[in-house]
Amino acid sequence: MEMITVQTQPIEGQKPGTSGLRKKTKVFMGAHYLENFVQAIWQGIDGAVGKSFVLGGDGRYFNEQAAQVILRMAAASGATKVIVGQNALLSTPAASHLIRKRKTDGGIIMSASHNPGGIDEDFGVKFNMANGGPAPEDVTNRMFEATKTLTSYDILQAQDVDLSTVGSSKLGGMEVEVVDPVVDYAELMETLFDFAKIRVLFAGGFTMKFDAMHAVTGPYATEILERHLGAPVGTVLNGDPKPDFGGGHPDPNPIWAKPLVDLVMGPDAPDFAAASDGDGDRNMILGRGVYVTPSDSLAVLAARAHLAPGYAAGLAGVARSMPTSRAVDRVADAKGIACFETPTGWKFFGNLLDAGRVTLCGEESAGTGSDHVREKDGLWAVLLWLNILAETGLSVKDLLSDHWATYGRNYYSRHDYEAVDAIRAEAMMEALRAKLVDLPGQTFGAGMVESADEFAYDDPVDNSRSEGQGIRIVFAGGSRIVFRLSGTGTVGATLRVYLEAYESDPTKLQMEAETALSDIIATADKIAGIRASTGRDAPDVKT
Ligand code: G16
């Protein structure tokens, strides 16, 4: 085995977004592309010498080849050990757990999350820190700076490591330990939830479907739901991970997981259904005849988490990303606990979790999690729901109705305009920015504007400041519109419009969201001129 230094030059556009670097797979497969970025990762963390890492991915096309390159570069760059999921598979939350449990210096996760996979689709790489959480902005900025100046990288010339068999081997001077990707994670879940109680629920005939969408959670869900908890075989659908996710978008929302939504709305609906995404950190929750928005799910979990053993002591506090509905704020208020508002991106929860200031956090983008790891966790959310359903004996629908009757309802929807011309999208945001100062006091269909600003976050733990995190317009009575450009797309710009209306009138808690939000939707277009700017008549995706 020989270590070689390969001459390279900076490649443009390797700026990590909301969650790592995501590009078309063919771009990642291009000459030096992956290698340059991995070299930039080493530079961003002051080198790999003497360090240990976790490595795994969601199994999408190029996953294992990329893992072999990363291993050879880690070995050449002085790392002492890399713990790899068998067949280079690890869900994002399982990787976060392994980093924490095995006290490594961080980990590399290969995923483009919910984006489709395949040679013509997307690939991604992100770095997680020793706390198990996504690298914060100062670190990703250092990586980006490194991508602009690097001139070479070191790599070992060696045969591929056998990643199909659990066990340890040597790659140059570095140890490679291949581990079962599921075992440690399943053990962790058992410490948080009342598995015995959930087993009784299933034994009593409770029915469930979990759509793994041919992505990484298949093996996790099958092991935990069917083997540990006794759910009937066949509870997990699409449980075998595929490099192209079976040709679908592994995005657990009513658009991409439509068959599951149709099932719960139909005559053969199970009591409970859920889905997870490419890398297992997102979740969608459904009950018979009902879809639970991610924002409502966060609020319900915050209200009832104490029913699960891992959270019996109550919550230190909660956090949500700014565009997430303010339903959870009402729960926090009632419980007298802190509620933090952070920018979009799980990385912003890390400091609050590390400092013990929050126990639960979540995002409108189908992410919920707690201090058990430093990533959002799809299956964890499903298990917490199951634990709550087992404890209360309520149906999902009744649990939601009960929640709204107690706290009021934050009607909520997100409209996405995808692959919009980036220059036009930026121009629309710029025009909105210019309007902000004049908006307060003006009246639209949605009511009078109470405040309008561009969100900036001052981290209360490390005092760092993040600016330009979305434009928010708040109306008297609690309605709100947020405009943001996504940081995870790979083509053009994705405009996200987040729409929220609060309702406490008991006779108006069961409306269709789009009906309840119609004034807000019209007001959003009126203020921002969305149709004119994007050239689109309607959003591509509504969640
Ligand atoms: C990532 C981030 C999330 C974020 C989501 C959407 O999720 O981890 O924190 O909410 O993207 O971000 P954006 O609105 O910028 O597209 P994932 O599941 O894709 O890793």
Coordinates of C-alpha atoms and ligand atoms in Angstrom, one line a residue:
M1 CA 0.0 0.0 0.0
E2 CA 1.4 3.3 -1.0
M3 CA 0.4 6.8 0.0
I4 CA 0.3 9.2 -2.9
T5 CA -0.2 12.9 -3.0
V6 CA -2.5 13.9 -5.9
Q7 CA -2.2 17.4 -7.4
T8 CA -5.5 19.1 -7.8
Q9 CA -7.0 22.5 -8.1
P10 CA -9.9 24.3 -6.4
I11 CA -13.4 23.4 -7.8
E12 CA -16.0 26.1 -7.7
G13 CA -19.3 25.8 -5.8
Q14 CA -18.3 23.4 -3.0
K15 CA -20.1 25.5 -0.4
P16 CA -21.9 23.3 2.1
G17 CA -25.6 24.3 2.3
T18 CA -28.3 23.7 5.0
S19 CA -27.0 20.2 5.5
G20 CA -23.6 19.5 3.9
L21 CA -22.6 19.5 0.3
R22 CA -25.3 18.2 -2.1
K23 CA -24.8 18.0 -5.8
K24 CA -25.8 15.8 -8.8
T25 CA -24.2 12.4 -8.4
K26 CA -22.3 12.8 -11.7
V27 CA -20.8 16.0 -10.3
F28 CA -19.6 14.1 -7.2
M29 CA -18.2 11.4 -9.4
G30 CA -16.3 13.9 -11.5
A31 CA -12.5 14.1 -11.3
H32 CA -11.2 15.1 -7.8
Y33 CA -14.7 16.4 -6.8
L34 CA -15.3 14.1 -3.8
E35 CA -11.6 14.0 -2.9
N36 CA -11.3 17.8 -2.9
F37 CA -14.2 18.1 -0.6
V38 CA -13.0 15.4 1.8
Q39 CA -9.6 17.2 1.8
A40 CA -11.4 20.4 2.7
I41 CA -13.2 18.6 5.5
W42 CA -9.8 17.6 7.0
Q43 CA -8.6 21.2 6.7
G44 CA -11.8 22.5 8.2
I45 CA -11.3 20.4 11.3
D46 CA -7.5 21.0 11.7
G47 CA -6.5 17.7 10.1
A48 CA -7.3 14.0 10.5
V49 CA -4.1 13.0 12.3
G50 CA -4.6 10.8 15.3
K51 CA -8.4 11.1 15.0
S52 CA -11.2 8.5 14.8
F53 CA -14.4 8.9 12.7
V54 CA -17.7 7.2 12.0
L55 CA -18.6 6.7 8.3
G56 CA -21.9 5.6 6.7
G57 CA -24.5 6.7 4.3
D58 CA -28.1 6.1 3.1
G59 CA -27.2 3.5 0.5
R60 CA -27.9 5.7 -2.5
Y61 CA -26.0 5.3 -5.8
F62 CA -22.2 5.9 -5.3
N63 CA -22.5 5.3 -1.6
E64 CA -20.1 2.5 -1.3
Q65 CA -17.6 3.8 -3.9
A66 CA -17.5 7.1 -2.0
A67 CA -16.9 5.3 1.3
Q68 CA -13.9 3.5 -0.2
V69 CA -12.4 6.8 -1.3
I70 CA -13.1 8.4 2.1
L71 CA -11.5 5.5 3.9
R72 CA -8.3 5.6 1.7
M73 CA -8.1 9.4 2.3
A74 CA -8.6 9.0 6.0
A75 CA -5.9 6.4 6.2
A76 CA -3.5 8.6 4.1
S77 CA -4.3 11.6 6.3
G78 CA -3.3 10.0 9.6
A79 CA -6.6 9.0 11.0
T80 CA -6.3 6.1 13.5
K81 CA -9.7 4.5 13.1
V82 CA -12.9 4.6 11.1
I83 CA -16.0 2.8 12.3
V84 CA -18.1 2.0 9.2
G85 CA -21.7 0.7 9.0
Q86 CA -21.9 -2.7 7.3
N87 CA -22.1 -2.1 3.5
A88 CA -21.4 1.5 4.2
L89 CA -25.0 2.0 5.5
L90 CA -25.9 4.1 8.5
S91 CA -28.9 6.2 9.1
T92 CA -28.1 9.8 10.0
P93 CA -29.4 9.4 13.6
A94 CA -27.6 6.1 14.0
A95 CA -24.4 7.7 12.8
S96 CA -24.9 10.5 15.3
H97 CA -25.4 8.0 18.1
L98 CA -22.3 6.0 17.1
I99 CA -20.2 9.1 17.1
R100 CA -21.4 9.9 20.7
K101 CA -21.3 6.3 22.0
R102 CA -17.8 5.5 20.7
K103 CA -16.5 9.0 21.4
T104 CA -15.0 9.5 18.0
D105 CA -13.8 12.9 16.7
G106 CA -16.7 13.2 14.3
G107 CA -18.2 11.4 11.3
I108 CA -18.8 11.6 7.6
I109 CA -22.4 10.9 6.4
M110 CA -23.0 10.3 2.8
S111 CA -26.5 11.4 1.9
A112 CA -28.6 13.9 0.0
S113 CA -31.4 13.1 2.5
H114 CA -34.8 13.2 0.8
N115 CA -33.5 14.1 -2.6
P116 CA -33.8 11.3 -5.1
G117 CA -30.8 9.0 -5.8
G118 CA -29.2 7.4 -8.8
I119 CA -26.6 8.3 -11.3
D120 CA -28.7 11.2 -12.7
E121 CA -30.0 12.3 -9.3
D122 CA -28.3 13.6 -6.1
F123 CA -25.5 12.7 -3.8
G124 CA -24.2 14.5 -0.7
V125 CA -21.5 14.5 2.0
K126 CA -21.7 16.1 5.4
F127 CA -19.5 16.2 8.4
N128 CA -20.7 15.8 12.0
M129 CA -18.8 16.9 15.0
A130 CA -17.7 14.9 18.1
N131 CA -21.1 15.8 19.8
G132 CA -22.8 13.9 17.0
G133 CA -24.3 17.0 15.4
P134 CA -23.9 18.6 12.0
A135 CA -20.8 20.9 11.8
P136 CA -21.7 24.5 12.7
E137 CA -21.4 27.3 10.3
D138 CA -17.9 28.4 11.4
V139 CA -16.6 24.9 10.6
T140 CA -18.5 24.6 7.3
N141 CA -17.2 28.1 6.3
R142 CA -13.6 26.9 7.0
M143 CA -14.3 23.9 4.8
F144 CA -15.6 26.1 2.0
E145 CA -12.5 28.4 2.3
A146 CA -10.3 25.4 2.1
T147 CA -12.1 24.3 -1.1
K148 CA -11.0 27.5 -2.7
T149 CA -7.3 27.2 -2.1
L150 CA -6.4 23.5 -1.9
T151 CA -3.8 22.2 -4.3
S152 CA -3.4 18.5 -3.4
Y153 CA -4.8 15.6 -1.4
D154 CA -3.3 12.5 0.1
I155 CA -4.8 9.1 -0.7
L156 CA -3.7 5.5 -0.1
Q157 CA -3.4 3.2 -3.1
A158 CA -5.1 0.0 -1.9
Q159 CA -7.7 -2.6 -2.6
D160 CA -11.3 -1.9 -1.5
V161 CA -11.9 -2.8 2.1
D162 CA -14.5 -5.5 2.6
L163 CA -17.4 -3.7 4.1
S164 CA -19.8 -6.6 3.9
T165 CA -18.6 -8.4 6.9
V166 CA -18.7 -7.1 10.5
G167 CA -15.2 -7.0 12.1
S168 CA -11.9 -5.1 12.1
S169 CA -9.2 -4.9 9.5
K170 CA -6.2 -2.6 8.7
L171 CA -6.0 -0.1 5.9
G172 CA -2.4 1.1 6.0
G173 CA -1.9 2.2 9.6
M174 CA -5.6 2.8 10.2
E175 CA -8.1 0.4 11.7
V176 CA -11.4 -0.1 9.9
E177 CA -14.2 -1.5 12.1
V178 CA -17.3 -2.6 10.3
V179 CA -20.3 -2.6 12.6
D180 CA -23.9 -3.7 12.3
P181 CA -25.7 -0.4 11.6
V182 CA -28.8 -1.3 13.6
V183 CA -27.8 -2.9 16.9
D184 CA -26.5 0.2 18.8
Y185 CA -29.4 2.3 17.7
A186 CA -32.0 -0.3 18.6
E187 CA -30.5 -0.6 22.1
L188 CA -30.7 3.2 22.5
M189 CA -34.4 3.2 21.5
E190 CA -35.1 0.6 24.1
T191 CA -33.7 2.9 26.9
L192 CA -36.1 5.7 25.9
F193 CA -39.4 4.0 25.3
D194 CA -41.7 1.5 27.1
F195 CA -41.2 -1.4 24.6
A196 CA -43.3 -3.7 26.8
K197 CA -46.3 -1.4 26.7
I198 CA -46.0 -1.0 22.9
R199 CA -45.8 -4.8 22.5
V200 CA -49.1 -5.0 24.4
L201 CA -50.6 -2.5 22.0
F202 CA -49.6 -4.5 19.0
A203 CA -50.6 -7.8 20.6
G204 CA -54.1 -6.3 21.1
G205 CA -54.5 -5.9 17.3
F206 CA -53.3 -2.3 16.9
T207 CA -52.4 -1.9 13.2
M208 CA -49.6 0.1 11.6
K209 CA -47.8 0.6 8.3
F210 CA -44.3 2.1 8.1
D211 CA -43.1 3.1 4.6
A212 CA -39.3 3.0 4.5
M213 CA -39.5 4.3 0.9
H214 CA -36.7 1.8 -0.1
A215 CA -34.3 3.9 1.9
V216 CA -32.0 3.4 4.9
T217 CA -34.6 3.0 7.7
G218 CA -35.9 -0.3 6.2
P219 CA -33.6 -2.5 8.3
Y220 CA -34.0 -0.3 11.4
A221 CA -37.8 -0.3 11.2
T222 CA -38.0 -4.0 10.5
E223 CA -35.7 -4.9 13.4
I224 CA -37.4 -2.6 15.9
L225 CA -41.1 -2.7 14.9
E226 CA -41.4 -6.2 13.7
R227 CA -38.8 -8.1 15.8
H228 CA -38.6 -6.1 19.0
L229 CA -42.1 -4.8 19.3
G230 CA -44.0 -7.7 17.7
A231 CA -45.7 -5.8 14.9
P232 CA -46.8 -8.3 12.3
V233 CA -44.5 -9.0 9.4
G234 CA -45.5 -6.7 6.6
T235 CA -45.9 -3.7 8.9
V236 CA -42.8 -2.3 7.2
L237 CA -43.4 -1.5 3.5
N238 CA -40.6 -0.9 1.0
G239 CA -38.1 -2.0 3.6
D240 CA -35.2 -2.9 1.3
P241 CA -32.8 0.0 0.7
K242 CA -32.2 0.6 -3.1
P243 CA -29.5 2.8 -4.7
D244 CA -32.3 4.7 -6.5
F245 CA -34.9 4.4 -3.8
G246 CA -37.0 2.4 -6.2
G247 CA -37.2 5.4 -8.5
G248 CA -39.0 7.6 -6.0
H249 CA -38.3 10.6 -3.9
P250 CA -37.5 9.3 -0.4
D251 CA -39.3 12.3 1.1
P252 CA -42.0 11.5 3.7
N253 CA -44.7 14.0 2.8
P254 CA -48.2 13.8 1.3
I255 CA -46.8 14.2 -2.2
W256 CA -44.0 11.6 -2.3
A257 CA -45.6 9.2 0.1
K258 CA -49.0 9.5 -1.4
P259 CA -49.8 5.8 -1.5
L260 CA -49.4 5.7 2.3
V261 CA -51.6 8.8 2.7
D262 CA -54.2 7.2 0.3
L263 CA -54.1 4.1 2.5
V264 CA -54.9 5.9 5.8
M265 CA -57.7 7.9 4.1
G266 CA -59.3 4.8 2.6
P267 CA -61.4 2.0 4.0
D268 CA -58.5 -0.3 5.0
A269 CA -56.7 2.3 7.0
P270 CA -54.4 1.1 9.8
D271 CA -54.6 2.7 13.2
F272 CA -51.3 4.4 12.7
A273 CA -48.9 5.0 9.8
A274 CA -45.5 6.7 9.3
A275 CA -42.8 7.1 6.8
S276 CA -39.1 8.1 6.9
D277 CA -36.7 9.6 4.3
G278 CA -33.5 8.7 2.5
D279 CA -31.2 8.9 5.5
G280 CA -33.8 8.2 8.3
D281 CA -33.9 11.5 10.0
R282 CA -37.3 12.8 8.8
N283 CA -40.7 11.4 9.6
M284 CA -44.3 11.7 8.6
I285 CA -47.1 10.8 11.0
L286 CA -50.5 9.6 10.0
G287 CA -53.5 8.1 11.7
R288 CA -56.7 6.7 10.4
G289 CA -58.2 9.5 8.3
V290 CA -55.7 12.0 9.4
Y291 CA -52.3 13.6 8.4
V292 CA -50.4 15.2 11.2
T293 CA -48.3 18.2 10.1
P294 CA -44.7 18.1 11.3
S295 CA -45.3 21.3 13.3
D296 CA -48.4 19.8 15.0
S297 CA -46.4 16.6 15.6
L298 CA -43.7 18.5 17.4
A299 CA -46.4 20.2 19.6
V300 CA -48.1 17.0 20.5
L301 CA -44.9 15.3 21.3
A302 CA -43.8 18.2 23.5
A303 CA -47.2 18.1 25.3
R304 CA -47.0 14.3 26.0
A305 CA -43.4 13.3 25.9
H306 CA -43.4 12.8 29.7
L307 CA -45.5 9.6 29.0
A308 CA -42.4 7.9 27.7
P309 CA -39.9 6.7 30.3
G310 CA -36.9 8.5 28.7
Y311 CA -38.7 11.9 29.2
A312 CA -40.6 11.1 32.4
A313 CA -38.7 13.9 34.2
G314 CA -40.2 16.5 31.8
L315 CA -38.6 18.7 29.3
A316 CA -35.8 21.3 30.0
G317 CA -37.1 23.4 27.1
V318 CA -38.0 23.1 23.4
A319 CA -36.8 24.6 20.2
R320 CA -38.1 25.0 16.7
S321 CA -36.8 26.4 13.5
M322 CA -38.2 29.9 12.7
P323 CA -40.5 28.8 9.8
T324 CA -42.0 26.0 11.9
S325 CA -45.4 26.8 13.2
R326 CA -45.7 28.3 16.6
A327 CA -47.9 25.5 17.9
V328 CA -45.1 24.2 20.1
D329 CA -44.7 27.7 21.6
R330 CA -48.2 27.4 23.2
V331 CA -47.3 24.1 24.8
A332 CA -44.0 25.5 26.2
D333 CA -45.9 28.5 27.5
A334 CA -48.5 26.3 29.2
K335 CA -45.7 24.1 30.7
G336 CA -43.7 27.2 31.8
I337 CA -40.6 26.0 29.9
A338 CA -38.3 27.9 27.5
C339 CA -39.0 27.8 23.7
F340 CA -36.2 28.8 21.3
E341 CA -36.5 29.9 17.7
T342 CA -33.5 29.0 15.6
P343 CA -32.7 29.3 11.9
T344 CA -33.5 26.4 9.5
G345 CA -30.9 23.6 9.9
W346 CA -30.5 21.0 12.6
K347 CA -27.0 22.3 13.3
F348 CA -28.6 25.3 15.1
F349 CA -30.1 23.0 17.8
G350 CA -26.7 21.5 18.8
N351 CA -25.6 24.1 21.3
L352 CA -29.0 24.3 23.0
L353 CA -29.0 20.5 23.3
D354 CA -25.4 20.3 24.5
A355 CA -26.0 23.0 27.1
G356 CA -29.1 21.1 28.4
R357 CA -31.4 24.0 27.6
V358 CA -33.7 22.0 25.4
T359 CA -34.8 18.4 25.4
L360 CA -37.0 18.3 22.3
C361 CA -36.7 20.2 19.0
G362 CA -38.3 20.1 15.6
E363 CA -38.8 21.6 12.2
E364 CA -41.6 22.0 9.7
S365 CA -39.5 20.0 7.2
A366 CA -40.5 16.7 8.9
G367 CA -37.8 16.6 11.5
T368 CA -38.2 16.0 15.2
G369 CA -35.6 14.9 17.7
S370 CA -34.4 15.1 21.2
D371 CA -31.2 15.2 23.2
H372 CA -30.7 11.4 22.7
V373 CA -28.6 12.2 19.6
R374 CA -27.7 15.4 17.8
E375 CA -29.7 14.8 14.6
K376 CA -33.3 14.7 13.9
D377 CA -34.6 11.1 14.1
G378 CA -37.4 9.7 12.1
L379 CA -37.9 6.3 13.8
W380 CA -37.5 7.9 17.2
A381 CA -40.4 10.2 16.5
V382 CA -42.5 7.2 15.4
L383 CA -41.7 5.3 18.6
L384 CA -42.5 8.3 20.8
W385 CA -45.9 8.5 19.0
L386 CA -46.4 4.8 19.6
N387 CA -45.5 5.1 23.2
I388 CA -48.0 8.0 23.6
L389 CA -50.7 6.1 21.8
A390 CA -50.1 3.1 24.0
E391 CA -50.3 5.2 27.2
T392 CA -53.3 7.2 26.3
G393 CA -55.3 4.7 24.4
L394 CA -56.4 7.5 22.1
S395 CA -56.5 7.4 18.3
V396 CA -54.2 9.8 16.4
K397 CA -57.3 11.8 15.4
D398 CA -58.6 12.1 18.9
L399 CA -55.2 13.0 20.2
L400 CA -54.9 15.8 17.7
S401 CA -58.5 17.1 18.4
D402 CA -57.7 17.0 22.1
H403 CA -54.5 19.0 21.5
W404 CA -56.3 21.7 19.4
A405 CA -59.1 21.9 21.9
T406 CA -56.5 22.6 24.6
Y407 CA -54.1 24.9 22.8
G408 CA -55.9 26.1 19.7
R409 CA -54.8 25.2 16.2
N410 CA -52.0 26.7 14.1
Y411 CA -53.2 25.9 10.6
Y412 CA -50.1 25.5 8.5
S413 CA -48.8 24.8 5.0
R414 CA -45.6 25.2 3.1
H415 CA -45.7 26.0 -0.6
D416 CA -42.5 25.2 -2.6
Y417 CA -41.6 26.7 -6.0
E418 CA -38.8 24.4 -7.2
A419 CA -36.0 25.0 -9.7
V420 CA -36.9 28.6 -10.1
D421 CA -34.4 30.8 -11.9
A422 CA -32.0 31.8 -9.1
I423 CA -31.5 35.4 -10.2
R424 CA -35.3 36.0 -10.3
A425 CA -35.7 34.3 -6.9
E426 CA -33.0 36.5 -5.3
A427 CA -34.5 39.6 -6.9
M428 CA -37.9 38.7 -5.4
M429 CA -36.3 38.4 -1.9
E430 CA -34.4 41.6 -2.4
A431 CA -37.6 43.4 -3.4
L432 CA -39.3 42.0 -0.3
R433 CA -36.4 43.1 1.9
A434 CA -36.8 46.6 0.6
K435 CA -40.5 46.6 1.5
L436 CA -40.2 45.4 5.1
V437 CA -39.9 48.8 6.8
D438 CA -43.2 50.0 5.2
L439 CA -45.3 46.9 5.9
P440 CA -46.2 47.3 9.6
G441 CA -49.6 49.0 9.9
Q442 CA -50.7 48.1 6.4
T443 CA -53.8 45.9 6.1
F444 CA -54.3 42.9 3.8
G445 CA -56.8 40.1 3.5
A446 CA -54.8 38.3 6.3
G447 CA -55.2 41.3 8.6
M448 CA -53.0 44.1 9.7
V449 CA -49.2 43.6 9.6
E450 CA -47.9 43.8 13.1
S451 CA -44.2 43.3 12.3
A452 CA -42.0 42.5 9.3
D453 CA -38.3 41.7 9.5
E454 CA -35.5 39.4 8.2
F455 CA -34.7 36.8 10.9
A456 CA -31.3 36.9 12.5
Y457 CA -30.3 34.5 15.2
D458 CA -28.0 35.2 18.2
D459 CA -27.0 31.8 19.6
P460 CA -27.5 32.2 23.4
V461 CA -24.7 29.6 24.1
D462 CA -21.8 30.7 22.0
N463 CA -23.0 34.2 21.0
S464 CA -22.5 33.6 17.3
R465 CA -24.8 35.5 15.0
S466 CA -26.5 34.1 11.8
E467 CA -28.1 36.6 9.6
G468 CA -30.3 36.5 6.5
Q469 CA -32.4 33.5 7.8
G470 CA -35.7 34.3 6.2
I471 CA -38.3 37.1 5.9
R472 CA -41.2 36.9 8.3
I473 CA -44.4 39.0 8.3
V474 CA -46.6 38.7 11.3
F475 CA -50.2 39.8 11.4
A476 CA -52.4 40.8 14.3
G477 CA -54.1 37.7 15.6
G478 CA -51.2 35.4 15.1
S479 CA -51.1 34.7 11.4
R480 CA -47.7 34.7 9.7
I481 CA -46.0 34.4 6.4
V482 CA -42.3 33.4 6.0
F483 CA -40.3 33.6 2.8
R484 CA -37.0 31.7 2.4
L485 CA -34.8 30.3 -0.2
S486 CA -33.9 26.6 0.4
G487 CA -30.4 25.7 1.2
T488 CA -30.7 22.0 0.1
G489 CA -31.7 22.1 -3.6
T490 CA -29.4 21.2 -6.4
V491 CA -31.0 23.0 -9.3
G492 CA -31.7 26.7 -9.5
A493 CA -33.5 28.1 -6.4
T494 CA -36.3 26.7 -4.4
L495 CA -38.6 29.3 -2.9
R496 CA -40.3 28.3 0.2
V497 CA -43.4 30.1 1.4
Y498 CA -44.5 29.1 4.9
L499 CA -48.1 30.0 5.8
E500 CA -49.7 30.0 9.2
A501 CA -53.0 31.0 10.8
Y502 CA -53.9 30.6 14.4
E503 CA -57.5 29.7 15.4
S504 CA -58.9 29.2 18.9
D505 CA -62.6 29.2 18.1
P506 CA -63.8 25.7 19.0
T507 CA -66.2 25.6 16.1
K508 CA -63.3 26.3 13.6
L509 CA -60.7 23.7 14.6
Q510 CA -61.5 21.0 11.9
M511 CA -61.3 23.0 8.7
E512 CA -59.2 22.0 5.6
A513 CA -55.8 23.8 6.0
E514 CA -56.0 25.3 2.6
T515 CA -59.4 26.8 3.4
A516 CA -58.3 28.2 6.7
L517 CA -55.2 29.6 5.0
S518 CA -56.9 31.1 1.9
D519 CA -56.5 34.7 3.0
I520 CA -52.9 34.2 4.0
I521 CA -52.1 32.5 0.7
A522 CA -53.6 35.4 -1.3
T523 CA -51.8 37.9 1.0
A524 CA -48.5 36.2 0.4
D525 CA -48.8 36.6 -3.4
K526 CA -50.0 40.2 -3.0
I527 CA -47.0 41.2 -0.9
A528 CA -44.3 39.3 -2.7
G529 CA -45.7 39.0 -6.3
I530 CA -44.8 35.3 -6.3
R531 CA -46.5 34.5 -9.5
A532 CA -44.9 37.4 -11.4
S533 CA -41.4 36.6 -10.0
T534 CA -41.4 32.9 -10.4
G535 CA -43.5 32.7 -13.6
R536 CA -45.5 30.0 -11.9
D537 CA -49.2 29.8 -11.4
A538 CA -49.0 27.5 -8.4
P539 CA -46.5 25.9 -6.1
D540 CA -44.8 22.6 -7.2
V541 CA -45.2 21.0 -3.8
K542 CA -47.6 21.8 -0.9
T543 CA -46.9 20.2 2.4
Ligands
G16_1 C1 -32.1 19.6 6.0 C2 -31.8 20.2 7.3 C3 -33.0 20.6 8.0 C4 -33.8 21.6 7.1 C5 -34.1 20.9 5.8 C6 -34.7 21.9 4.8 O1 -32.9 18.4 6.2 O2 -31.1 19.2 8.1 O3 -32.6 21.3 9.2 O4 -35.0 22.0 7.7 O5 -32.9 20.5 5.2 O6 -33.8 22.9 4.5 P1 -34.0 23.9 3.4 O7 -35.4 24.6 3.7 O8 -32.9 24.9 3.4 O9 -34.1 23.2 2.1 P2 -32.5 17.1 5.5 O10 -33.5 16.1 6.0 O11 -32.6 17.4 4.0 O12 -31.1 16.8 5.9

